[in-house]
Amino acid sequence: MAAHHKILGIVTLLYLLLFFMHTIYFAWRKEKVLSLMRGALYIAFGLHTVGIALRWIESYRLNIGHVPLSNFYESLIFYAWCIIGLLILLRKRLAHTNITFCASLIALLLMGFASISPSVQKNIEPLVPALQSNWLHIHVATCFIAYAALAISFIAGMFYLVGQKRIMPTKETLEEINYKSIIIGFPMLTSGILTGAVWANYAWGSYWSWDPKETWSLITWIIYALFLHARTTRGWKGKATAIISVVGFVSVMVTYFVVNFILSGLHSYAT
Amino acid sequence: MLQKEEALQLNVMNVIKNNRKTTEPKQKKGIAETLFDLFISKRLSMLILALIAAGSILGTIIKQGANESEYLTVYSEATYRIINIFGLDDAYHSLWFKALIVLFAINLTLCTAQGLIRFIKEKRQTDIPEFDRLSKMELNLRVDNERKEKAIGVLKKFYRLIRDENRGLILEKGIPSRLGVFIIHGSIITVLVGSFIGLVFGFKGFLILRVGETKDHVTARGGHQDMITLGFALKCKDFKASYYPEGQPKDYVSTVEVIEGGTIVKEKDIRVNDPLYHKGIRFYQSSYGKKTSFLFHVADEAVALTEQEPFQKKGLALMVVRFAEEIHNLGPGVQIAYLEGDRPQSRWFLLNVEKMKSQVIGGVAVRFDEIREESYTGIEVARDPGVFVVWTGFALMLLGLYVNFFTYYRRVYVVSAADGIIVAGYALKNKEAFKKEFEKLKEDIYGSTP
Ligand code: HEM
């Protein structure tokens, strides 16, 4: 087994460990567990980065060198990496165990799905002609950074809606986290859609062709535009905006998963 | 009375938000006015956006562009009728979807124009607030006479001075942040205009070229399959598909020549992700394959026919309608359909049977010479004069988002007091960041000790 597969396997186990550490912390509330958790998160992220880098290097050894952002497996790994990266980058704002718990759970699910699901091709594949473009990197990277920020807004929105008083960050904090993540996520999503359109024009001769993936990304984009307008122009707050951000993330998941498996189009990675 | 400071803040924040006039007694409004109020309302824009999203969802759930029998295997007769009436089999080009986009464009343009007009007309508040207001501002700081000069120097380095009078100074930063919203909305309008230009003045088509073949027209995509003349000709010199050792496709390359008035003006390898651009028209590698062509002599002239492609010469109209590798153990043959007078007729030509190899159709000698397997390349052709407008829109959108979300407006007052000056300031958004900035100013003025 290649080294990057092993390392990413260990990373998955670390995210699982992080999940258990959180549950232990919730039961005991010991300060010590908290600092152990922080350490585990940094180590997991570091190894995660190493795993991706090794995969990148390995692709060059195989003479088909390309950034590991070219198939579904690689996108799942990168998505999990973005979520944890954002968690670390914004650690001051996001230092709430409930949020880190959910974020690392999502990372665990993504990594687990990537390694266990038989429908996910794990090998390094050469780039088919359609993907041989520099736009690939910027397009995929911006999309997944956006998805990561929107996952965090989803977590905040969910907690706002279902949270009990005792263990939550305050509702104001949740609302703030929700809005701030959308401020990162929305421009990134816009960049993802726009770079995708430029690339499509370059590869296929049309910047917009209503392919299901394009269409769902537009739907997602509109939902978050509605979030921003509801907030700024109509003064919606609290529950109403939390609901929009949850719906928005459902739309992200449809764009990412459902479209890949059910609605095929230009974007199925294989063609 | 509102304090001036508050009034300014409210004023600035409400310029764009305030769409309803409050006080005026209810008067009967004319129809035009009512319509205008409707089209400019932000509630309508949210509704339209939601409807566009909902319509888009329908278009991804219902298969697009299939034929009747395909729909009837999935849906009931009644459901299919609904699909048909609302054009849901081509949702994004249906009348209601186009109407929504037009409505959206009108609404957005009006909102943006209104906001912009208010923004321009708005009077800038340039009075220095009263003393006690200043000390109530979120962030304020007393500086003694000793450090007064230094403080002003530091401030001037960070902020732009907009007023300097006896009582004090006004400085500010981040005015463009308020333009972000206009840039964003303007960019969306720009993109819509660009795509409209493309729709009206551009075309999309495709071109199938056998290796060695030259064509100067392409088949238009969509609706009626018109021919579009390019104004120059394209010749395919070669086509190559290459593969990785594991068998995945690696590269598709068509080597083409652009020919104008008989001379070659350009030669290029068209690849996926590397189109040819000539005179405003782009050519994209899109598909490839093998095609069987049938070489004939029609009245001593060599021609290459392909299945289902009509051929016309000297009053003779014919077409290959069928090809069979083996006919009754007599070898390969093709069935030719032709017109005799007005009546359609058909006849078989067999390559290996002398009597059926050369025949006379309508008084013209026709001879079947050869069957040839030839590769062909499929090329997408597009002319879109609006695409640069669209790109401009894209660039503006990213710029607008940056300006709107990552820059912010703040203002700082400096007023002389009994034993020095008071420095006070506020920010319209992102107050947290301004607080940090203010802390840093404090440090710069006092050195690192607090
Ligand atoms: C898909 C289309 C649209 C997008 C992506 C969009 C984007 C935005 C963004 C990002 C903001 C800033 C929000 C914030 O700072 O939190 C905004 C504000 C605003 N938008 Fe839109 N917008 C769209 C359509 C519209 C339409 C159709 C209208 C007009 C009716 C409109 C009117 C406004 C207004 C009045 C504001 C508030 C400005 C302010 O308070 O400073 N928008 N829009």
PDB file of C-alpha atoms in Angstrom, chain A residues 5 17 20 22-23 32 34 51 76 79 90 92 105 121 131 135 148 168 172 199 204 258:
ATOM      1  CA  HIS A   5      -2.884   5.707   1.789  1.00  0.00           C
ATOM      2  CA  LEU A  17     -10.023   9.525  18.292  1.00  0.00           C
ATOM      3  CA  PHE A  20     -14.156  10.021  21.338  1.00  0.00           C
ATOM      4  CA  HIS A  22     -14.947  15.122  22.624  1.00  0.00           C
ATOM      5  CA  THR A  23     -17.476  12.703  24.095  1.00  0.00           C
ATOM      6  CA  LYS A  32      -6.713  18.333  30.492  1.00  0.00           C
ATOM      7  CA  LEU A  34      -9.322  19.863  26.171  1.00  0.00           C
ATOM      8  CA  GLY A  51      -0.700  12.663   3.247  1.00  0.00           C
ATOM      9  CA  LEU A  76     -13.279  14.236  -0.244  1.00  0.00           C
ATOM     10  CA  TYR A  79     -12.719  18.866   1.700  1.00  0.00           C
ATOM     11  CA  LEU A  90     -10.206  30.617  13.001  1.00  0.00           C
ATOM     12  CA  LYS A  92     -10.103  31.978  18.342  1.00  0.00           C
ATOM     13  CA  LEU A 105     -17.189  14.583  12.979  1.00  0.00           C
ATOM     14  CA  GLN A 121     -11.895   5.088  -6.813  1.00  0.00           C
ATOM     15  CA  LEU A 131      -9.164  18.058 -16.717  1.00  0.00           C
ATOM     16  CA  TRP A 135      -8.300  26.196 -14.039  1.00  0.00           C
ATOM     17  CA  ALA A 148     -15.847  24.153   4.272  1.00  0.00           C
ATOM     18  CA  MET A 168     -24.095  26.068  23.756  1.00  0.00           C
ATOM     19  CA  GLU A 172     -25.390  35.730  19.601  1.00  0.00           C
ATOM     20  CA  TRP A 199     -12.941  27.141 -17.572  1.00  0.00           C
ATOM     21  CA  TRP A 204     -16.286  23.467 -24.137  1.00  0.00           C
ATOM     22  CA  VAL A 258     -26.460  13.858  -5.213  1.00  0.00           C
TER      23      VAL A 258
END
